[in-house]
Tab-separated table of C-alpha atoms in Angstrom:
chain	number	residue	atom	x	y	z
W	169	MET	CA	-6.072	6.583	-45.449
W	170	SER	CA	-4.409	3.212	-45.885
W	171	GLU	CA	-3.256	3.815	-49.472
W	172	SER	CA	-0.005	5.502	-50.390
W	173	HIS	CA	-0.204	9.285	-50.091
W	174	THR	CA	0.261	9.928	-53.796
W	175	GLY	CA	-1.247	12.925	-55.532
W	176	ASP	CA	-4.019	10.911	-57.208
W	177	ASN	CA	-4.956	9.068	-54.000
W	178	LEU	CA	-5.068	12.263	-51.950
W	179	ALA	CA	-7.162	14.028	-54.575
W	180	GLU	CA	-9.641	11.152	-54.640
W	181	ALA	CA	-9.799	11.077	-50.824
W	182	LEU	CA	-10.496	14.814	-50.616
W	183	ARG	CA	-13.248	14.688	-53.228
W	184	SER	CA	-14.764	11.613	-51.525
W	185	SER	CA	-14.839	13.491	-48.219
W	186	LEU	CA	-16.796	16.326	-49.814
W	187	GLN	CA	-19.319	13.854	-51.244
W	188	GLU	CA	-19.576	11.987	-47.926
W	189	TRP	CA	-20.535	15.205	-46.146
W	190	SER	CA	-22.791	16.358	-49.018
W	191	LEU	CA	-20.656	19.433	-49.593
W	192	ASP	CA	-20.767	21.305	-52.884
W	193	GLU	CA	-17.259	21.723	-54.260
W	194	ARG	CA	-18.374	24.914	-56.028
W	195	LYS	CA	-18.918	26.506	-52.604
W	196	LEU	CA	-15.444	25.644	-51.336
W	197	ALA	CA	-13.751	28.911	-50.358
W	198	CYS	CA	-10.377	27.407	-49.454
W	199	ILE	CA	-8.692	24.441	-47.803
W	200	THR	CA	-6.199	24.722	-44.950
W	201	THR	CA	-3.167	22.420	-45.046
W	202	ASP	CA	0.396	22.228	-43.849
W	203	ASN	CA	3.270	22.928	-46.248
W	204	GLY	CA	3.925	19.323	-47.283
W	205	ALA	CA	4.909	19.129	-50.947
W	206	ASN	CA	2.406	16.348	-51.732
W	207	ILE	CA	-0.670	18.077	-50.297
W	208	VAL	CA	0.322	21.441	-51.816
W	209	ALA	CA	0.620	19.771	-55.240
W	210	VAL	CA	-2.754	18.034	-54.824
W	211	VAL	CA	-4.592	21.229	-53.927
W	212	ARG	CA	-3.016	22.969	-56.911
W	213	LYS	CA	-4.073	20.063	-59.135
W	214	LEU	CA	-7.666	20.270	-57.868
W	215	GLY	CA	-7.719	23.988	-58.553
W	216	TRP	CA	-8.685	24.876	-54.973
W	217	GLN	CA	-7.666	27.944	-53.029
W	218	ARG	CA	-5.165	26.928	-50.342
W	219	LEU	CA	-4.460	28.598	-46.999
W	220	SER	CA	-1.414	27.308	-45.138
W	221	CYS	CA	-1.909	26.420	-41.473
W	222	PHE	CA	-1.010	29.327	-39.176
W	223	GLY	CA	0.088	27.053	-36.337
W	224	HIS	CA	2.434	25.188	-38.669
W	225	ASN	CA	3.823	28.430	-40.089
W	226	LEU	CA	4.369	29.848	-36.621
W	227	HIS	CA	6.285	26.697	-35.701
W	228	LEU	CA	8.447	27.123	-38.815
W	229	ALA	CA	9.012	30.794	-38.022
W	230	VAL	CA	10.258	30.002	-34.514
W	231	THR	CA	12.395	26.994	-35.437
W	232	ASN	CA	13.957	28.764	-38.440
W	233	ALA	CA	14.729	31.811	-36.312
W	234	LEU	CA	16.428	29.645	-33.686
W	235	LYS	CA	18.443	27.830	-36.376
W	236	THR	CA	19.832	31.119	-37.689
W	237	GLU	CA	21.138	31.884	-34.179
W	238	LYS	CA	22.242	28.337	-33.384
W	239	ASP	CA	25.880	29.302	-32.834
W	240	ARG	CA	24.835	31.715	-30.078
W	241	THR	CA	22.119	29.582	-28.465
W	242	ALA	CA	23.384	25.977	-28.803
W	243	ARG	CA	25.233	25.832	-25.459
W	244	ALA	CA	22.448	27.386	-23.397
W	245	MET	CA	19.709	25.332	-25.074
W	246	GLY	CA	21.739	22.141	-24.681
W	247	LEU	CA	22.308	22.939	-21.018
W	248	CYS	CA	18.558	23.302	-20.486
W	249	ARG	CA	17.924	19.840	-21.892
W	250	THR	CA	20.759	18.354	-19.839
W	251	LEU	CA	19.326	19.897	-16.666
W	252	VAL	CA	15.888	18.440	-17.361
W	253	THR	CA	17.379	14.987	-17.956
W	254	THR	CA	19.604	15.197	-14.867
W	255	PHE	CA	16.730	16.029	-12.527
W	256	SER	CA	14.291	13.572	-14.119
W	257	GLN	CA	16.751	10.693	-13.622
W	258	SER	CA	17.614	11.420	-9.976
W	259	TRP	CA	14.998	11.213	-7.240
W	260	GLN	CA	17.504	12.710	-4.818
W	261	LYS	CA	17.928	15.833	-6.923
W	262	LYS	CA	14.152	16.062	-7.351
W	263	ARG	CA	13.699	15.944	-3.587
W	264	LYS	CA	16.423	18.545	-3.032
W	265	LEU	CA	14.857	20.774	-5.685
W	266	GLN	CA	11.505	20.674	-3.909
W	267	LYS	CA	13.209	21.582	-0.632
W	268	GLU	CA	15.035	24.538	-2.195
W	269	GLN	CA	11.851	25.684	-3.939
W	270	THR	CA	10.119	25.825	-0.566
W	271	GLU	CA	12.958	27.742	1.098
W	272	LEU	CA	13.199	30.211	-1.782
W	273	ASN	CA	9.421	30.553	-2.093
W	274	LEU	CA	9.469	29.354	-5.705
W	275	PRO	CA	6.609	27.503	-7.451
W	276	GLN	CA	6.683	23.741	-6.771
W	277	GLN	CA	7.171	22.756	-10.399
W	278	CYS	CA	9.282	20.202	-12.247
W	279	LEU	CA	11.533	21.073	-15.149
W	280	VAL	CA	10.029	20.325	-18.563
W	281	LEU	CA	11.676	18.954	-21.712
W	282	ASP	CA	10.907	20.403	-25.131
W	283	CYS	CA	9.524	18.460	-28.089
W	284	PRO	CA	11.022	19.095	-31.562
W	285	THR	CA	7.575	19.272	-33.206
W	286	ARG	CA	6.042	21.620	-30.623
W	287	TRP	CA	7.915	24.921	-30.509
W	288	GLY	CA	5.840	26.091	-27.533
W	289	THR	CA	7.473	23.435	-25.359
W	290	THR	CA	10.858	25.047	-26.058
W	291	GLN	CA	9.616	28.337	-24.640
W	292	LYS	CA	8.126	26.554	-21.619
W	293	MET	CA	11.387	24.674	-20.995
W	294	ILE	CA	13.430	27.890	-21.084
W	295	GLU	CA	10.973	29.812	-18.932
W	296	ARG	CA	10.882	27.042	-16.306
W	297	VAL	CA	14.700	26.829	-16.110
W	298	LEU	CA	14.934	30.606	-15.683
W	299	GLU	CA	12.256	30.532	-13.004
W	300	GLN	CA	13.979	27.742	-11.072
W	301	THR	CA	17.617	28.839	-11.556
W	302	PRO	CA	18.110	29.945	-7.900
W	303	ALA	CA	16.962	26.531	-6.645
W	304	ILE	CA	18.912	24.686	-9.353
W	305	LYS	CA	22.136	26.433	-8.304
W	306	ARG	CA	21.701	25.337	-4.702
W	307	VAL	CA	21.003	21.712	-5.632
W	308	LEU	CA	24.007	21.490	-7.972
W	309	ASP	CA	26.462	23.282	-5.714
W	310	ASP	CA	28.990	20.451	-5.413
W	311	ARG	CA	32.116	19.388	-7.306
W	312	ARG	CA	30.419	16.715	-9.402
W	313	SER	CA	27.533	18.887	-10.579
W	314	GLN	CA	28.787	22.454	-10.637
W	315	HIS	CA	29.458	22.285	-14.376
W	316	LEU	CA	25.692	22.066	-14.906
W	317	ILE	CA	24.959	25.394	-13.197
W	318	PRO	CA	23.963	28.001	-15.817
W	319	THR	CA	26.515	30.783	-16.142
W	320	TRP	CA	25.501	34.415	-16.414
W	321	GLN	CA	26.117	34.151	-20.166
W	322	ASP	CA	23.754	31.155	-20.373
W	323	VAL	CA	21.091	33.036	-18.431
W	324	GLU	CA	21.473	36.074	-20.671
W	325	VAL	CA	20.984	33.958	-23.795
W	326	LEU	CA	17.966	32.158	-22.340
W	327	GLU	CA	16.376	35.433	-21.271
W	328	SER	CA	16.883	36.850	-24.762
W	329	VAL	CA	15.327	33.814	-26.434
W	330	ASN	CA	12.428	33.746	-23.991
W	331	ALA	CA	11.771	37.458	-24.539
W	332	ALA	CA	11.177	36.774	-28.244
W	333	LEU	CA	9.260	33.478	-27.984
W	334	LYS	CA	6.993	34.417	-25.078
W	335	LYS	CA	5.389	37.161	-27.181
W	336	VAL	CA	3.749	34.598	-29.463
W	337	ALA	CA	3.317	31.669	-27.065
W	338	ASP	CA	-0.496	31.874	-26.946
W	339	TYR	CA	-1.245	32.114	-30.652
W	340	THR	CA	-0.659	28.538	-31.812
W	341	ASP	CA	-3.531	27.143	-29.729
W	342	ALA	CA	-5.794	30.148	-30.309
W	343	LEU	CA	-5.511	29.849	-34.094
W	344	SER	CA	-5.750	26.048	-34.211
W	345	SER	CA	-9.386	25.612	-33.240
W	346	GLU	CA	-11.587	22.875	-34.703
W	347	LYS	CA	-14.874	24.392	-33.530
W	348	THR	CA	-14.550	28.065	-34.433
W	349	VAL	CA	-13.597	29.895	-37.606
W	350	THR	CA	-10.094	31.332	-37.363
W	351	ALA	CA	-9.244	32.292	-40.973
W	352	SER	CA	-10.651	35.782	-40.409
W	353	SER	CA	-8.208	36.275	-37.532
W	354	VAL	CA	-5.026	35.511	-39.476
W	355	LYS	CA	-4.664	38.990	-41.004
W	356	PRO	CA	-5.304	40.863	-37.713
W	357	VAL	CA	-2.914	38.561	-35.847
W	358	LEU	CA	-0.200	38.982	-38.481
W	359	GLN	CA	-0.649	42.730	-38.194
W	360	LEU	CA	-0.484	42.533	-34.417
W	361	LEU	CA	2.698	40.454	-34.511
W	362	SER	CA	4.538	42.569	-37.078
W	363	GLU	CA	3.463	45.971	-35.729
W	364	ASP	CA	3.546	45.259	-32.014
W	365	LEU	CA	4.530	41.967	-30.415
W	366	LEU	CA	7.493	41.188	-32.685
W	367	LEU	CA	8.518	44.764	-33.312
W	368	PRO	CA	12.081	45.232	-31.987
W	369	THR	CA	12.400	47.682	-29.094
W	370	LYS	CA	15.253	49.602	-27.508
W	371	GLU	CA	15.117	47.258	-24.497
W	372	ASP	CA	15.706	44.147	-26.637
W	373	THR	CA	19.116	42.521	-26.816
W	374	GLU	CA	20.638	41.967	-30.243
W	375	LEU	CA	19.686	38.286	-30.059
W	376	THR	CA	16.048	39.082	-29.228
W	377	ARG	CA	15.844	41.593	-32.075
W	378	ASN	CA	17.304	39.108	-34.568
W	379	LEU	CA	14.852	36.394	-33.530
W	380	LYS	CA	11.872	38.755	-33.765
W	381	MET	CA	12.849	39.992	-37.236
W	382	LYS	CA	13.441	36.460	-38.528
W	383	MET	CA	10.075	35.225	-37.215
W	384	THR	CA	8.271	38.180	-38.753
W	385	GLY	CA	10.010	37.624	-42.083
W	386	VAL	CA	9.029	33.937	-42.254
W	387	LEU	CA	5.380	34.630	-41.380
W	388	GLU	CA	5.069	37.445	-43.893
W	389	ASP	CA	6.648	35.267	-46.594
W	390	LYS	CA	4.112	32.485	-45.978
W	391	TYR	CA	1.156	34.818	-46.591
W	392	ASN	CA	2.467	37.279	-49.174
W	393	ALA	CA	0.880	35.671	-52.256
W	394	PRO	CA	-1.701	38.070	-53.772
W	395	ALA	CA	-4.448	35.417	-53.804
W	396	THR	CA	-3.816	34.659	-50.123
W	397	GLN	CA	-3.839	38.355	-49.241
W	398	ARG	CA	-7.198	38.798	-50.983
W	399	LEU	CA	-8.664	35.774	-49.226
W	400	LEU	CA	-7.504	36.930	-45.767
W	401	ALA	CA	-8.762	40.471	-46.413
W	402	LYS	CA	-12.225	39.180	-47.375
W	403	ALA	CA	-12.387	36.863	-44.361
W	404	SER	CA	-11.454	39.674	-41.949
W	405	PHE	CA	-13.855	42.116	-43.623
W	406	ALA	CA	-16.743	39.658	-43.161
W	407	ASP	CA	-15.964	39.174	-39.452
W	408	PRO	CA	-17.691	41.866	-37.330
W	409	ARG	CA	-14.855	41.750	-34.786
W	410	TYR	CA	-12.426	43.192	-37.318
W	411	LYS	CA	-14.610	45.569	-39.310
W	412	ASP	CA	-12.455	48.562	-38.315
W	413	ILE	CA	-9.092	47.026	-39.149
W	414	ASN	CA	-7.786	48.509	-42.386
W	415	PRO	CA	-11.168	48.601	-44.180
W	416	VAL	CA	-10.577	48.676	-47.946
W	417	ASP	CA	-13.279	49.604	-50.442
W	418	ASP	CA	-12.087	47.183	-53.119
W	419	VAL	CA	-12.533	44.255	-50.671
W	420	LYS	CA	-16.159	45.217	-50.154
W	421	ASP	CA	-16.677	45.650	-53.895
W	422	ALA	CA	-15.105	42.258	-54.629
W	423	LEU	CA	-17.343	40.516	-52.090
W	424	LEU	CA	-20.479	42.186	-53.494
W	425	GLU	CA	-19.479	41.177	-57.003
W	426	GLU	CA	-18.982	37.562	-55.938
W	427	MET	CA	-22.344	37.426	-54.131
W	428	LEU	CA	-24.228	38.910	-57.089
W	429	ALA	CA	-22.559	36.397	-59.397
W	430	VAL	CA	-23.986	33.414	-57.469
W	431	PRO	CA	-26.859	31.837	-59.463
W	432	GLU	CA	-30.345	32.095	-57.939
W	433	GLU	CA	-30.659	28.348	-57.416
W	434	ARG	CA	-27.500	28.291	-55.301
W	435	ARG	CA	-28.493	31.159	-53.004
W	436	ASP	CA	-29.533	29.106	-49.980
W	437	ASP	CA	-28.250	29.715	-46.482
W	438	GLY	CA	-28.167	26.122	-45.366
W	439	ASP	CA	-30.008	26.950	-42.153
W	440	GLY	CA	-32.693	24.360	-42.836
W	441	ALA	CA	-30.246	21.485	-42.757
W	442	MET	CA	-28.634	22.876	-39.650
W	443	ARG	CA	-31.983	23.224	-37.880
W	444	ALA	CA	-32.955	19.689	-38.881
W	445	SER	CA	-29.693	18.235	-37.610
W	446	THR	CA	-29.932	20.051	-34.285
W	447	ALA	CA	-33.661	19.614	-33.655
W	448	GLY	CA	-34.328	17.831	-30.412
W	449	GLU	CA	-30.730	18.034	-29.233
W	450	GLY	CA	-30.523	18.315	-25.509
W	451	GLU	CA	-34.157	17.326	-24.886
W	452	GLY	CA	-34.457	15.083	-21.883
W	453	ALA	CA	-30.752	15.269	-21.169
W	454	SER	CA	-28.982	17.240	-18.519
W	455	ALA	CA	-26.750	20.060	-19.684
W	456	PRO	CA	-23.068	19.135	-19.650
W	457	ALA	CA	-20.797	20.890	-17.210
W	458	PRO	CA	-19.089	23.904	-18.797
W	459	ALA	CA	-15.523	23.263	-19.883
W	460	PRO	CA	-12.744	25.341	-18.322
W	461	LYS	CA	-12.401	28.612	-20.198
W	462	LYS	CA	-9.387	28.653	-22.475
W	463	ILE	CA	-7.649	31.738	-23.716
W	464	ASN	CA	-9.080	32.772	-27.073
W	465	LEU	CA	-8.428	35.295	-29.795
W	466	ALA	CA	-10.872	37.778	-28.334
W	467	ASP	CA	-8.844	37.754	-25.103
W	468	LEU	CA	-5.516	38.098	-26.910
W	469	LEU	CA	-6.549	40.795	-29.347
W	470	GLY	CA	-8.656	42.581	-26.756
W	471	LYS	CA	-5.574	43.182	-24.633
W	472	ARG	CA	-4.225	45.307	-27.483
W	473	LYS	CA	-7.397	47.308	-27.991
W	474	ALA	CA	-6.819	51.044	-28.363
W	475	LYS	CA	-3.086	50.684	-27.675
W	476	VAL	CA	-1.372	53.975	-28.428
W	477	PHE	CA	2.101	55.354	-28.910
W	478	ALA	CA	3.492	57.834	-26.433
W	479	GLY	CA	2.487	60.516	-28.937
W	480	GLY	CA	-1.109	59.369	-28.777
W	481	SER	CA	-1.599	57.855	-32.244
W	482	PRO	CA	-3.088	54.321	-32.332
W	483	ARG	CA	-0.708	51.481	-33.060
W	484	PHE	CA	-3.191	48.662	-33.186
W	485	ALA	CA	-6.848	49.190	-32.479
W	486	LEU	CA	-9.920	46.985	-32.667
């Protein structure tokens, strides 16, 4: 929108979008936004149910966790960025790196720089530096460059950070789809993260444990409002994939009560409009080539299916 993003202008734009798409505001279940103060205020003013973006919240969880441990991670993280810059600005070092990668049987990959607004790039940068450390040491083994070689303390810090971030690396993309419903997956994923992936273990270093606990705390805080909890519980209950995850009778009763309260004239399924809009699609045209399969929530959650403790009781089951 070209106008200033004031509360009134945003409210008008949102209502105009509903009218443009012939959407009934009374059927609006919720709206997903980031945590910007202006959009949060607008949604509250409109009286709509708001669900904060999971990808945005996950980014905040990771960045806030790293900030709390900045004193312990600043040197190692800064060294990673310096290494990426050093190799990207020197074709000689790039060539030497490729040679050492071949001799050490390492993947032929360049170092990658992180982006402040994409936390996943930070994890990729750290993981790539750790992977290529043997080759990096050989390339920088001279008087002018030896100060750039990661020390064992740097490596230990990077390994600890990577151990925490790698656990959640796939979930930003999987829960940021534009073509599939993902609201029903938020509650199961939060449960998976807090009870499994981000649960501190005996093998974790102190730094890894601190990062995991901070990330879990931020995510839980973003979704702890009672109205949000009810919305997520209803969405998960209505999704057949999660029918066995913490089924609660009052969720079922609340959904039945809401459905029975819908007036007769509003009880249409909308299939007619969908059939009309899709009629004739694909006729006379060749089928497009299938897109490469991307990792999805079914893949991620399926890997945890029927996971059990050593004692045999289920920890997280679908």
